[in-house]
Coordinates of C-alpha atoms in Angstrom, one line a residue:
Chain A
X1 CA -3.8 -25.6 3.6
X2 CA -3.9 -21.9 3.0
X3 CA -0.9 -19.4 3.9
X4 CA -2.8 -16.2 6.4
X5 CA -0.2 -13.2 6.8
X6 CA -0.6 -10.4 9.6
X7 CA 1.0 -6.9 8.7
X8 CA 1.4 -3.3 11.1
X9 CA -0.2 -3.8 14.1
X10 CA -2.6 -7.2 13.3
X11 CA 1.0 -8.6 13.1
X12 CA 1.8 -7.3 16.2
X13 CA -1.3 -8.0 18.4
X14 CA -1.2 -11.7 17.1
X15 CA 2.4 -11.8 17.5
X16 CA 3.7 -13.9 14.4
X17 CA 3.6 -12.1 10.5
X18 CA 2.3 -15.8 8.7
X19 CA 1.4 -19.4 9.4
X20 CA -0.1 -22.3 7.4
X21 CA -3.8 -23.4 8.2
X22 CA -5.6 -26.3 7.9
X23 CA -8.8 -24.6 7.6
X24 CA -12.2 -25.4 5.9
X25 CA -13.4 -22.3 6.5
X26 CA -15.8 -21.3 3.3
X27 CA -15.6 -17.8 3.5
X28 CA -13.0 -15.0 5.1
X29 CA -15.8 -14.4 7.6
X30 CA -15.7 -18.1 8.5
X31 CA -11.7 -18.0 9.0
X32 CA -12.1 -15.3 10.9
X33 CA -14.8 -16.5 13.6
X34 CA -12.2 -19.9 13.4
X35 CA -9.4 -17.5 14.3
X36 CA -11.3 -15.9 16.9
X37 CA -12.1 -19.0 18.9
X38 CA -8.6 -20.2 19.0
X39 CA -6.9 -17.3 21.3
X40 CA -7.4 -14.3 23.1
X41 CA -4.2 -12.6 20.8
X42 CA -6.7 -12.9 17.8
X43 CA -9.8 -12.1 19.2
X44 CA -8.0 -8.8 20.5
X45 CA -7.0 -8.7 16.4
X46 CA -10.3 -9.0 15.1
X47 CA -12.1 -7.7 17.6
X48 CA -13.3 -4.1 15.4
X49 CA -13.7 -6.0 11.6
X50 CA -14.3 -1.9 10.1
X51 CA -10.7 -1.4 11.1
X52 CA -9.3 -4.3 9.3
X53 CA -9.1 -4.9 5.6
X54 CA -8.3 -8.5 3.9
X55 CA -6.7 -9.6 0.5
X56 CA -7.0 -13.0 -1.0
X57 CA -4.2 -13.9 -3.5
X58 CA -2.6 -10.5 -3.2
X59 CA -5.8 -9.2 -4.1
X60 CA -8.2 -6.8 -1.9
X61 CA -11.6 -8.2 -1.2
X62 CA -14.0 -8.4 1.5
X63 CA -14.9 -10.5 4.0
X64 CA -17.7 -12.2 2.6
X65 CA -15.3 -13.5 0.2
X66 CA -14.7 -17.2 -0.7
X67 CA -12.1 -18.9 0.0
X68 CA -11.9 -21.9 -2.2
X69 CA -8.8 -22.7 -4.0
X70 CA -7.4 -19.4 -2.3
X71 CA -3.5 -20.2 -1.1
X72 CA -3.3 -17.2 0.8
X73 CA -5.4 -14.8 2.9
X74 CA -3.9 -11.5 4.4
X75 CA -5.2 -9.2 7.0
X76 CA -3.9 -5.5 8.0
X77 CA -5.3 -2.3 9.0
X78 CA -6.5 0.5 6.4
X79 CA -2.8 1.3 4.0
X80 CA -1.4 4.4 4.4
X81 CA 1.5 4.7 1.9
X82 CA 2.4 8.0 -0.6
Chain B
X1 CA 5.8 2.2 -17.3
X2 CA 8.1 1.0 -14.3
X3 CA 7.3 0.0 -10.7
X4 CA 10.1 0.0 -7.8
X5 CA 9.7 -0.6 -4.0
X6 CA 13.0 -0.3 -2.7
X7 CA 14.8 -0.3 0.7
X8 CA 17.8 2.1 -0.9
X9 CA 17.3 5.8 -1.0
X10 CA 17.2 7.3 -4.3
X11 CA 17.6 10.5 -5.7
X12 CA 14.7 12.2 -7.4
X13 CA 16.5 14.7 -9.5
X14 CA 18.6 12.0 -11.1
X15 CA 15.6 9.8 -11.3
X16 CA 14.1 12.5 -13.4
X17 CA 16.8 12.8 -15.3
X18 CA 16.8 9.2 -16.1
X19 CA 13.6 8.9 -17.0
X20 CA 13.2 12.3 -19.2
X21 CA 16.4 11.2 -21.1
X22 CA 16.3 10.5 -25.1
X23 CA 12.5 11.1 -25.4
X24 CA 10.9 13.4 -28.2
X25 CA 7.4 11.8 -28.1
X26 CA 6.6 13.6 -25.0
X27 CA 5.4 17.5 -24.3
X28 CA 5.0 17.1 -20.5
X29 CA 6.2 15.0 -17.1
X30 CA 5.3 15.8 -13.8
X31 CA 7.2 14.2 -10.8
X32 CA 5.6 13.9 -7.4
X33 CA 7.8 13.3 -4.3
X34 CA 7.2 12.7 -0.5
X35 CA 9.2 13.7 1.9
X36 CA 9.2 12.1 5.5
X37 CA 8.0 15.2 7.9
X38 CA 8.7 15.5 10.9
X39 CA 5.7 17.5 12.9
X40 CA 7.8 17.0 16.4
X41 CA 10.3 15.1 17.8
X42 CA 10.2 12.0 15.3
X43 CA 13.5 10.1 15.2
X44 CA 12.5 7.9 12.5
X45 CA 9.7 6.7 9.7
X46 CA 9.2 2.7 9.5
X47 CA 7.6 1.7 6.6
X48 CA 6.2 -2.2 6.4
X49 CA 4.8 -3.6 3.0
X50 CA 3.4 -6.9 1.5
X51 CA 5.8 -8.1 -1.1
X52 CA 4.5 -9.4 -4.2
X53 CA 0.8 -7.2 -3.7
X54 CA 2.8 -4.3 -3.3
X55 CA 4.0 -4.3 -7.2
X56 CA 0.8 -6.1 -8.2
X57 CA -1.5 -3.2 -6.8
X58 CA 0.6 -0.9 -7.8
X59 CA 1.1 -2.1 -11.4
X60 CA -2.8 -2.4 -11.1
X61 CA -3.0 1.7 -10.6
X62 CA -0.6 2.1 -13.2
X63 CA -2.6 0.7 -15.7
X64 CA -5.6 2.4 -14.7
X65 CA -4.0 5.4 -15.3
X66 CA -2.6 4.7 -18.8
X67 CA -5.9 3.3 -19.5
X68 CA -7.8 6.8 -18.1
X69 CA -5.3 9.6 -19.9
X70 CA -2.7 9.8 -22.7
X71 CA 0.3 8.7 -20.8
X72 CA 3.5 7.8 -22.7
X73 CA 5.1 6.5 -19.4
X74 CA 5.1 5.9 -16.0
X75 CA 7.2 5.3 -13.1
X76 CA 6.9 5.1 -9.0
X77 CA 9.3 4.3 -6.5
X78 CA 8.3 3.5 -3.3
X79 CA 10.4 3.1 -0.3
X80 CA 10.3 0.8 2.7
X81 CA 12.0 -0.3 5.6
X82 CA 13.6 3.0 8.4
X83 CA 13.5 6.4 6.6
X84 CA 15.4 9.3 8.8
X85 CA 13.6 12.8 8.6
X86 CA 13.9 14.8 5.5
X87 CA 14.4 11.7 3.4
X88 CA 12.7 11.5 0.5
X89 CA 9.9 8.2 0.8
X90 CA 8.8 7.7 -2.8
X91 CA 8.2 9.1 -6.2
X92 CA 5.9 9.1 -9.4
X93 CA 6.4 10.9 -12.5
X94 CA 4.5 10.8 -15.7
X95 CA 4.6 11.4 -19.4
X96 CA 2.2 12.7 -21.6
X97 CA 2.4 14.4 -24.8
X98 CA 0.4 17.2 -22.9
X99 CA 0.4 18.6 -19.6
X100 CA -3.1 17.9 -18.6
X101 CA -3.0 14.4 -18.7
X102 CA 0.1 14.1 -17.0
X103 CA -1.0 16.2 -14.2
X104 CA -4.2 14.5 -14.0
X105 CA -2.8 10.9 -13.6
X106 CA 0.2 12.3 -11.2
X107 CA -2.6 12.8 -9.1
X108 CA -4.7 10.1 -10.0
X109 CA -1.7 7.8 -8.8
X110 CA -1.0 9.3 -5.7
X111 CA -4.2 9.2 -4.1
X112 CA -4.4 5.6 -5.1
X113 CA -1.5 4.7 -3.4
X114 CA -2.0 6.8 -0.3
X115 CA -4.6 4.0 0.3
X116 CA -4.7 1.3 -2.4
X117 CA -1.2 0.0 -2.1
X118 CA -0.2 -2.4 0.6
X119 CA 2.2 0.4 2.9
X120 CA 2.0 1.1 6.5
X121 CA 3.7 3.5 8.3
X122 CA 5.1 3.6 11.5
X123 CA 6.2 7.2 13.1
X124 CA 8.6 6.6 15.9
X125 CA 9.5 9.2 18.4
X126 CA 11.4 9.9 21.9
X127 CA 8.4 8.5 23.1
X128 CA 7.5 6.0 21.7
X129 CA 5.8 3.8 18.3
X130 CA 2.9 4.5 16.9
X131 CA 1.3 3.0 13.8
X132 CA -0.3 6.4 11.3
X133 CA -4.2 6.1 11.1
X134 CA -5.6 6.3 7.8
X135 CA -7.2 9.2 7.1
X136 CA -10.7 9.6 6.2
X137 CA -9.5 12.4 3.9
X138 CA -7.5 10.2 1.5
X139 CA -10.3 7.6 1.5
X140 CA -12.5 10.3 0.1
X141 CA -10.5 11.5 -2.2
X142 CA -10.6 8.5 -4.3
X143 CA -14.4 9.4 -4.9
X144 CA -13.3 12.0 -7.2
X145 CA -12.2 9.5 -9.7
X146 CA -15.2 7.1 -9.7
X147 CA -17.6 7.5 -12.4

């Protein structure tokens, strides 16, 4: 099982901020293809991968990242704090 | 070297005060503060985070910079949640025994949290929500510091 949060407008366009997966997904990329087969909501999410950056355990990767013995994945749109 | 992301305003002068207080081991701090600006008819500034990354990355930049210059200390407060016009959105001050190195991480830190630190703003207006685009600017602008 692996925890995969949404912030800003990823959150929005899929419409909930976190869920738990059952997922055997190897990679980000392969939870993200599994994501985008399940609903339109998502595919509308992931639809642009350039606009969308991903942290495993809190920490910024990218998506050819593994995901084994990761607990949670994140994805959100380029940060803009200061 | 202290890390805050806060919901509660704060004031910068007294944060300055606070953190300059008792010290002799130091020649130099220089504080950094944003303001929320309002280019037009924005009602408010809505600031999402990631809890827990957001002090990780941030702790992450903070010892970058202590490892990169002669810092004695550090500290950056970062807001979140509904900021109203004028209000200031978050802070970083540093101490070295010189001026150079303080002014050199000030900036090191900001630019690193422009895009680095889990934050997204939200600008929202009469008219509407939107979420602010990064800019291709402050992506750059970390180039300067790579070696």
């Amino acid at each position: 099982m692996i925890d995969v949060l949404y912030f800003a407008w990823v959150r929005e366009r899929i419409g909930l901020p976190k869920e738990r997966l059952d997922t055997g997904a190897a990679t980000v990329a392969d939870l993200v293809s599994e994501l985008r087969a399940r609903e339109e909501r998502y595919e509308a999410a992931f639809a642009d991968l350039s606009a969308l950056r991903v942290a495993v355990d809190q920490q910024l990767t990218t998506f050819d990242a593994p995901l084994a013995g990761a607990r949670e994945v994140a994805f959100f749109p380029p940060m803009t704090g200061g | 070297m202290a890390v805050r992301v806060e919901a509660a305003a704060f004031d910068p002068g007294a944060e300055l005060s606070a953190f300059a207080r008792g010290r002799t081991d130091i020649g130099a701090i220089v504080t950094f503060t944003g303001i929320v600006r309002d280019d037009g008819g924005l009602r408010r500034l809505e600031i999402e985070h990631y809890p827990g990354m957001t002090e990780r990355a941030i702790a992450a930049i903070e010892a970058e910079a202590v490892a990169r210059w002669n810092l004695h200390d550090s500290l950056v407060i970062h807001r979140f949640g509904a900021l109203a016009p004028g209000a200031p959105i978050m802070m970083v001050a540093t101490a070295a025994p010189h001026r150079g190195d303080a002014f050199a991480a000030a900036e090191f830190l900001m630019d690193y949290l422009k895009s680095r630190a889990p934050f997204w703003k939200r600008e929202v207006t009469g008219s509407g929500a939107a979420w602010v685009a990064a800019k291709e600017a402050d992506e750059d602008a970390l180039g300067r510091w790579q070696d």
